[in-house]
Structures are given as structure tokens and as C-alpha cells.
C-alpha atoms as a PDB file:
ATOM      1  CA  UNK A   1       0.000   0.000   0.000  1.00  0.00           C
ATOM      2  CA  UNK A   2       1.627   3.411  -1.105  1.00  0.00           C
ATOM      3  CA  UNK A   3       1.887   6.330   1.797  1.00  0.00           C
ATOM      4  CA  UNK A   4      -1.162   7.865   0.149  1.00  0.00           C
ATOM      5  CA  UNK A   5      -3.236   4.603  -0.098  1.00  0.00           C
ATOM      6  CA  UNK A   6      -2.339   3.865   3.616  1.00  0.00           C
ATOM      7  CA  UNK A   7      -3.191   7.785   5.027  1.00  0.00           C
ATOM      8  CA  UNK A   8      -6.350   7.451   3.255  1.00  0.00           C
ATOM      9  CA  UNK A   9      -6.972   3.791   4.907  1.00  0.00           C
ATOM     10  CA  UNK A  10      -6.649   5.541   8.241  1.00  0.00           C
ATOM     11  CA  UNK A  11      -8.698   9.009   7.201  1.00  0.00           C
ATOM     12  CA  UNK A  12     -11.185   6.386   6.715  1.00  0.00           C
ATOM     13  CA  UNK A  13     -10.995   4.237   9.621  1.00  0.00           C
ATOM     14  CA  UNK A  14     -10.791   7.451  12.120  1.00  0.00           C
ATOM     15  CA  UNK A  15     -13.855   8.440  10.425  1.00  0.00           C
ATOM     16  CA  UNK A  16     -15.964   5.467  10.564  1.00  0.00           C
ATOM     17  CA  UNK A  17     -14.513   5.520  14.324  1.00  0.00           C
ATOM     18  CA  UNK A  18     -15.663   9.135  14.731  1.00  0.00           C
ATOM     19  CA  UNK A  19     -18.951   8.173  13.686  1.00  0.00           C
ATOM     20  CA  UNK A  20     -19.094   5.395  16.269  1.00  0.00           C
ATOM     21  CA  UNK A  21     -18.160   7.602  18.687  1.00  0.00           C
ATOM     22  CA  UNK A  22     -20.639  10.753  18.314  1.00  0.00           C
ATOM     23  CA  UNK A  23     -23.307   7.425  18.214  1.00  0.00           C
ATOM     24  CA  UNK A  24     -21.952   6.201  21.289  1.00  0.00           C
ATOM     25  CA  UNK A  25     -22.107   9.898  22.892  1.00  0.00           C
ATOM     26  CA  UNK A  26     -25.861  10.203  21.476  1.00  0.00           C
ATOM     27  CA  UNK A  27     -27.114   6.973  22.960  1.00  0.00           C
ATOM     28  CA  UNK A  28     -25.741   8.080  26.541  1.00  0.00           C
ATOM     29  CA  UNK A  29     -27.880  11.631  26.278  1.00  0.00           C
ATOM     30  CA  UNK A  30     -31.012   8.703  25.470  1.00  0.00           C
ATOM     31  CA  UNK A  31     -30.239   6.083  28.413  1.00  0.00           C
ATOM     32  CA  UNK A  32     -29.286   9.629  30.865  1.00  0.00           C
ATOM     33  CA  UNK A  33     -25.805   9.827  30.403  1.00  0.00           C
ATOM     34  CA  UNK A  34     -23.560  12.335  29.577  1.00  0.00           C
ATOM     35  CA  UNK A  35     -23.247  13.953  25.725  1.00  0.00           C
ATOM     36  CA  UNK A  36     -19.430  12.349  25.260  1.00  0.00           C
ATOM     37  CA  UNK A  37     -18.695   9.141  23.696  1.00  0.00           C
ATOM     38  CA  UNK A  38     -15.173   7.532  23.293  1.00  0.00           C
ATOM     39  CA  UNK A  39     -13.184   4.160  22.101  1.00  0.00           C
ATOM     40  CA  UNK A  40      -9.937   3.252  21.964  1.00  0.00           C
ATOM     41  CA  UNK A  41      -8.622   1.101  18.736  1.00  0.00           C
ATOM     42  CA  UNK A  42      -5.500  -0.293  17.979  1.00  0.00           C
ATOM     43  CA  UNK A  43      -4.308  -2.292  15.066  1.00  0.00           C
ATOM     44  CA  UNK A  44      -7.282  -1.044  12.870  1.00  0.00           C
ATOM     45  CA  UNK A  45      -9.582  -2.598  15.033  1.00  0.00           C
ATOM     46  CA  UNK A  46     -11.899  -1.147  18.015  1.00  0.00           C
ATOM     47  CA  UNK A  47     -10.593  -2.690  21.535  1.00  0.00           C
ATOM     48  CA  UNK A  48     -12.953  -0.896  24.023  1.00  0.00           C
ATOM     49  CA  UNK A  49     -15.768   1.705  23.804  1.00  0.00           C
ATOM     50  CA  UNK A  50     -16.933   4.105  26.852  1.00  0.00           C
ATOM     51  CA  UNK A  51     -19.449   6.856  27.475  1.00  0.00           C
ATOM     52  CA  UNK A  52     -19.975   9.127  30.070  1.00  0.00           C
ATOM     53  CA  UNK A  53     -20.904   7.723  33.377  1.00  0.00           C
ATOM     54  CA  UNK A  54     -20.821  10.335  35.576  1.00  0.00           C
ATOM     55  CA  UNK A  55     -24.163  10.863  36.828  1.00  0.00           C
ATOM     56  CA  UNK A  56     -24.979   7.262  36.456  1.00  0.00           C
ATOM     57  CA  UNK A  57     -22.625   6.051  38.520  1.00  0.00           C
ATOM     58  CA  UNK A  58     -21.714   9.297  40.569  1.00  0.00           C
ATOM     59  CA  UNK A  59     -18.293   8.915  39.469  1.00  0.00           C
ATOM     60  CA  UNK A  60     -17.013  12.581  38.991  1.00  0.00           C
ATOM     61  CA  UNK A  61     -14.149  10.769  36.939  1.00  0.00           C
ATOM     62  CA  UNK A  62     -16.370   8.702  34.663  1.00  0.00           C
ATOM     63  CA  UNK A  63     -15.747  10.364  31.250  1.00  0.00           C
ATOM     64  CA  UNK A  64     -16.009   8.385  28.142  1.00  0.00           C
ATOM     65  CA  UNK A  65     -12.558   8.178  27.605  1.00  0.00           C
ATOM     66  CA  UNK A  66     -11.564   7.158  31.093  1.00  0.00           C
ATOM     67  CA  UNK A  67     -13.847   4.320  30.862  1.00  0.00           C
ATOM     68  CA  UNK A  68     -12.930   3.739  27.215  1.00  0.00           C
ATOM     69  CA  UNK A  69      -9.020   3.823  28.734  1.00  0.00           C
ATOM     70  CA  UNK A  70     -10.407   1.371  31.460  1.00  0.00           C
ATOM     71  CA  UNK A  71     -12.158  -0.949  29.740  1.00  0.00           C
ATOM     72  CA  UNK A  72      -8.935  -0.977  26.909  1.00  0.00           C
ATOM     73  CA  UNK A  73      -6.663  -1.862  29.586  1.00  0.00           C
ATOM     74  CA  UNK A  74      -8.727  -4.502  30.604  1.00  0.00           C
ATOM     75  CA  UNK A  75      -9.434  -5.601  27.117  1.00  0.00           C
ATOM     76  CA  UNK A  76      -5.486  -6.058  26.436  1.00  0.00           C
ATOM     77  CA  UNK A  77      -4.414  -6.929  30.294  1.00  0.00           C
ATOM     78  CA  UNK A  78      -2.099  -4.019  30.333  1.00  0.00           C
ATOM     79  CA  UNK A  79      -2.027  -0.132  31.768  1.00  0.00           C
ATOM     80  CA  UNK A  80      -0.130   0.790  28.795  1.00  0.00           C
ATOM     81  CA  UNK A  81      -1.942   1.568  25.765  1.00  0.00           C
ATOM     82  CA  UNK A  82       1.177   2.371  23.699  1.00  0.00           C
ATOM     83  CA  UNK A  83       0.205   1.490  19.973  1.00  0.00           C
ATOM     84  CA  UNK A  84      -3.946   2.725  20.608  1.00  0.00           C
ATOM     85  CA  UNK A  85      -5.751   5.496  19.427  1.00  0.00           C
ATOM     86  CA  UNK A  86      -8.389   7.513  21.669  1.00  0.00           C
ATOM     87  CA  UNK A  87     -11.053   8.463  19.293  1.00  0.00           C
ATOM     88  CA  UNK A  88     -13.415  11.015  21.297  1.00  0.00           C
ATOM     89  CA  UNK A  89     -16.437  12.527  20.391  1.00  0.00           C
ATOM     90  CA  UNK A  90     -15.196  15.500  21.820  1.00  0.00           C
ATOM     91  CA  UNK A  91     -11.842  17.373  22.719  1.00  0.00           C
ATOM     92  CA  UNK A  92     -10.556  16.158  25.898  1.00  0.00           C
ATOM     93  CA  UNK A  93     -10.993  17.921  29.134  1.00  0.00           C
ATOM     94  CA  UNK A  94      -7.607  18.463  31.054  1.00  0.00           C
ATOM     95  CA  UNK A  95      -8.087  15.508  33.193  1.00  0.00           C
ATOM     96  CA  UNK A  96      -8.928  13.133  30.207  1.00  0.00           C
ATOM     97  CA  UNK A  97      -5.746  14.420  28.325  1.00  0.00           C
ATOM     98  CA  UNK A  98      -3.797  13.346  31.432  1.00  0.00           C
ATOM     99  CA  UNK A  99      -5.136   9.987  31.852  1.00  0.00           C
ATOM    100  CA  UNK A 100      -4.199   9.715  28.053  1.00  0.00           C
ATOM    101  CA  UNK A 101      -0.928  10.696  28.697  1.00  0.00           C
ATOM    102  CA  UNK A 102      -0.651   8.187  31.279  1.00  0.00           C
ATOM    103  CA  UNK A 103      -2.293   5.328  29.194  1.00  0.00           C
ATOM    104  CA  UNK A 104       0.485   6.126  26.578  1.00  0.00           C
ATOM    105  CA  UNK A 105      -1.529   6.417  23.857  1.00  0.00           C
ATOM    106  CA  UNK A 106      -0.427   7.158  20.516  1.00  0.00           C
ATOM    107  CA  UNK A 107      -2.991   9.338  18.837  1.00  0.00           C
ATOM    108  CA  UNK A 108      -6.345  11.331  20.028  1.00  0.00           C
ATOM    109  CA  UNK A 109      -8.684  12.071  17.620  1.00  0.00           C
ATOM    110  CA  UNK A 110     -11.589  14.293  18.225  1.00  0.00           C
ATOM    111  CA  UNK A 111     -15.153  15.880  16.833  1.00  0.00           C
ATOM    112  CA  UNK A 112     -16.375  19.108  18.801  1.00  0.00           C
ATOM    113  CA  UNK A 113     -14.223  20.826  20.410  1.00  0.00           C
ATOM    114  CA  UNK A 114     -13.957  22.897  24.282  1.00  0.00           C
ATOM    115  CA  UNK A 115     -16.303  25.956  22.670  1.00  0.00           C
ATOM    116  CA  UNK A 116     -19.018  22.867  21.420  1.00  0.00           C
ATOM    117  CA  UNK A 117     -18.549  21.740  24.460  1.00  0.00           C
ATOM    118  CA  UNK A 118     -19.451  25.500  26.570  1.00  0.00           C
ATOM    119  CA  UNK A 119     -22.365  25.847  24.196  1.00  0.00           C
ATOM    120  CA  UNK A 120     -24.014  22.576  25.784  1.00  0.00           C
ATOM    121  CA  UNK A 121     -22.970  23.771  29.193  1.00  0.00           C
ATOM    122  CA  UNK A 122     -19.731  21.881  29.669  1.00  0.00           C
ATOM    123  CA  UNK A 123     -17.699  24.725  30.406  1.00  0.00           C
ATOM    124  CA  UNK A 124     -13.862  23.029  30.434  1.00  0.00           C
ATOM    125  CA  UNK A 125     -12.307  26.462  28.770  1.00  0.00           C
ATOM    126  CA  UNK A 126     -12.579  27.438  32.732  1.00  0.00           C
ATOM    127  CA  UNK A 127      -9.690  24.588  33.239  1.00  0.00           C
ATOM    128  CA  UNK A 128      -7.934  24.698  30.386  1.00  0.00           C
ATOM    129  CA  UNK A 129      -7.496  28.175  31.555  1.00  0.00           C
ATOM    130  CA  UNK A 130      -7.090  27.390  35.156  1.00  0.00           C
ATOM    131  CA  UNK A 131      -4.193  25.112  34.196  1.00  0.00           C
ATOM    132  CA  UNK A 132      -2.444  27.614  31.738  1.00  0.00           C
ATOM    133  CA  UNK A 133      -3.007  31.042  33.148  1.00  0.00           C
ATOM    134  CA  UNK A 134      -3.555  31.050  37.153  1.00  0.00           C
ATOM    135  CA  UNK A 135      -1.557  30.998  39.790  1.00  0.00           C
ATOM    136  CA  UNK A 136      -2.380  28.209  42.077  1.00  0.00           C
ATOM    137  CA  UNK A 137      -2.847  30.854  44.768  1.00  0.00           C
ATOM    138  CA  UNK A 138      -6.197  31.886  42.553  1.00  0.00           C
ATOM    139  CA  UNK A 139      -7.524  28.461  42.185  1.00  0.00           C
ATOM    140  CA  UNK A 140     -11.329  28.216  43.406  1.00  0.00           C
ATOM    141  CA  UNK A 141      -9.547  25.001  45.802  1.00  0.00           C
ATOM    142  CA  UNK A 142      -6.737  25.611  48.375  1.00  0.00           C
ATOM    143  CA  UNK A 143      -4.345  24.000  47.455  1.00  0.00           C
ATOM    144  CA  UNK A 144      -1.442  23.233  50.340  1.00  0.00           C
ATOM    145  CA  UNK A 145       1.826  21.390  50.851  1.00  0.00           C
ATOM    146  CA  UNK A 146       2.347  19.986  53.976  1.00  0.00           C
ATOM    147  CA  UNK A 147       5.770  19.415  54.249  1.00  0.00           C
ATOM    148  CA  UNK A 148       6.521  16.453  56.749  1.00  0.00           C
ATOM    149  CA  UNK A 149       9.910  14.614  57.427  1.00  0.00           C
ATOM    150  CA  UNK A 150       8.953  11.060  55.865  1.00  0.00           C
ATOM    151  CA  UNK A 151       7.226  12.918  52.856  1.00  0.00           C
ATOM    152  CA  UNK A 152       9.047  10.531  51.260  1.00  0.00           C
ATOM    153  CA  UNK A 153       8.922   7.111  52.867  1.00  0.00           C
ATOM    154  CA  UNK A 154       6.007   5.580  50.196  1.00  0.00           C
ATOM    155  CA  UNK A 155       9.244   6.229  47.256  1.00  0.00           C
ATOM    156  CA  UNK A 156      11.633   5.234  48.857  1.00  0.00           C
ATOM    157  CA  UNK A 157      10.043   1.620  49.644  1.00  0.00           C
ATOM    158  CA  UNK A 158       9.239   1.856  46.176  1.00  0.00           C
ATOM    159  CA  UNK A 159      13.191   2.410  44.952  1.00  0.00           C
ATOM    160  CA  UNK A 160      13.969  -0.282  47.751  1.00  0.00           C
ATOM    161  CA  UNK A 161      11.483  -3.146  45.723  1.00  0.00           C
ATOM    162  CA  UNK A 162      13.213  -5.152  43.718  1.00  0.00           C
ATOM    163  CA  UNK A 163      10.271  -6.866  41.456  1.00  0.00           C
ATOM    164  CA  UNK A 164       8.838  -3.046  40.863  1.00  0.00           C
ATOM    165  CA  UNK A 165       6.924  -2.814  37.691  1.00  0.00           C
ATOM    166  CA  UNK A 166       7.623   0.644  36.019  1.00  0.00           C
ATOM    167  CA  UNK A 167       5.003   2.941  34.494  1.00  0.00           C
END
């Protein structure tokens, strides 16, 4: 398959994923979920699907592409996603970018993005903002660090294990 033949294989596979994805995010607004619908593929082929749980499950961290990362990871018995792509209905809030930074995906692919998003009501501009632009000290949260002498005891037992799995 030439470069071209092979970047229009993907356009098209992203797409059809896309599609999935805004369906998955449409059927959640029908059974009372949130608007956001998300899987994770890898090798051309869908490995786990996820849709916002948050109000069903009062999980304030239940967006659809943590439990699409969940449910991946459990698909492929592994916390690293390395090789995946998130495919999102829309862009990813700050916390949902992290986790896919953690997963180690390779690729996020979205549809509507943070202003879509404020239209409906889902107002994440305020932390993407909060994260690039304020000083902790103007967070709406304290935030405080309590400096104590063995701070550090819960690293150094984990430098001090020898059968440590790295992530």
C-alpha cells in the first residue's frame, strides 16, 4: 500500500470511528448519560468503547474516555496503551488528556471541540485556563503542601522493591 493509499486507509478508519463515537455519545444523552462518547482502537480494530458515566454512577471521573481507557486496559491486560488510538467525540478535558498521557496512547482524535462543548454547558475552557493562566494561589480550591519529614517514605520503599513494575 503506497503512503497515500495507507493515510487514506486511516482518514477512513478514524472516520468510521468518529462516527461510532458521536453514536456512542448520542445513545448516553437517550439512556441519561452524559453527551461524550469515546473508544480506543489499535491495530485497525476497536478494543474498548466508553461513554460518560458520571451521573450514572456518581463517578465525577467517569468520562467516556476514562472508561474507554479502562475498559482498553482490561481488554489487552495491560495499563499501557502504547500502539492505541483515543477516538473522542469531543476534545478532551484536562483531566482526560492526562489519563491519556498516562495510558500512553499514541494518537487522540476528536469531533467538537472545548467551545461545542461550553455551548451545551460543559464549560472546560474554565480549566484549560485554570491550568495555563492562574496561579495556584487563585484556584477556586486551596491547594497546600504539607511538608513532613517522611514525605518521602512511600518512594523510597518503592526504589527499595526489587520486582517493581515501572510505568
Amino acid at each position: 500500500m503506497t503512503t497515500q493509499a495507507q493515510e487514506t486507509h486511516v482518514q477512513d478508519l478514524e472516520t468510521a470511528w468518529m462516527q461510532e463515537a458521536i453514536q456512542l455519545a448520542t445513545t448516553s444523552v437517550a439512556n441519561g448519560g452524559g453527551p461524550f462518547g469515546a473508544l480506543v482502537a489499535k491495530d485497525g480494530e476497536v478494543v474498548a468503547t466508553g461513554n460518560n458515566q458520571v451521573t450514572a454512577t456518581l463517578d465525577p471521573v467517569a468520562h467516556a474516555e476514562v472508561t474507554a481507557l479502562r475498559a482498553a486496559c482490561r481488554e489487552l491486560n495491560t495499563f499501557s496503551l502504547e500502539g492505541c488510538t483515543l477516538v473522542t467525540s469531543c476534545e478532551p478535558c484536562p483531566m482526560c488528556l492526562s489519563s491519556s498521557l498516562w495510558a500512553r496512547v499514541d494518537r487522540i482524535v476528536y469531533a467538537a471541540d472545548r467551545h461545542d462543548a461550553a455551548v451545551a454547558g460543559f464549560d472546560d475552557r474554565k480549566f484549560y485556563d485554570l491550568f495555563e493562566k492562574k496561579p495556584a494561589s487563585m484556584w477556586p480550591m486551596a491547594v497546600h503542601h504539607l511538608d513532613l519529614p517522611n514525605r518521602t517514605a512511600p518512594f523510597d520503599a518503592w526504589l527499595a522493591k526489587a520486582d517493581r513494575i515501572a510505568y
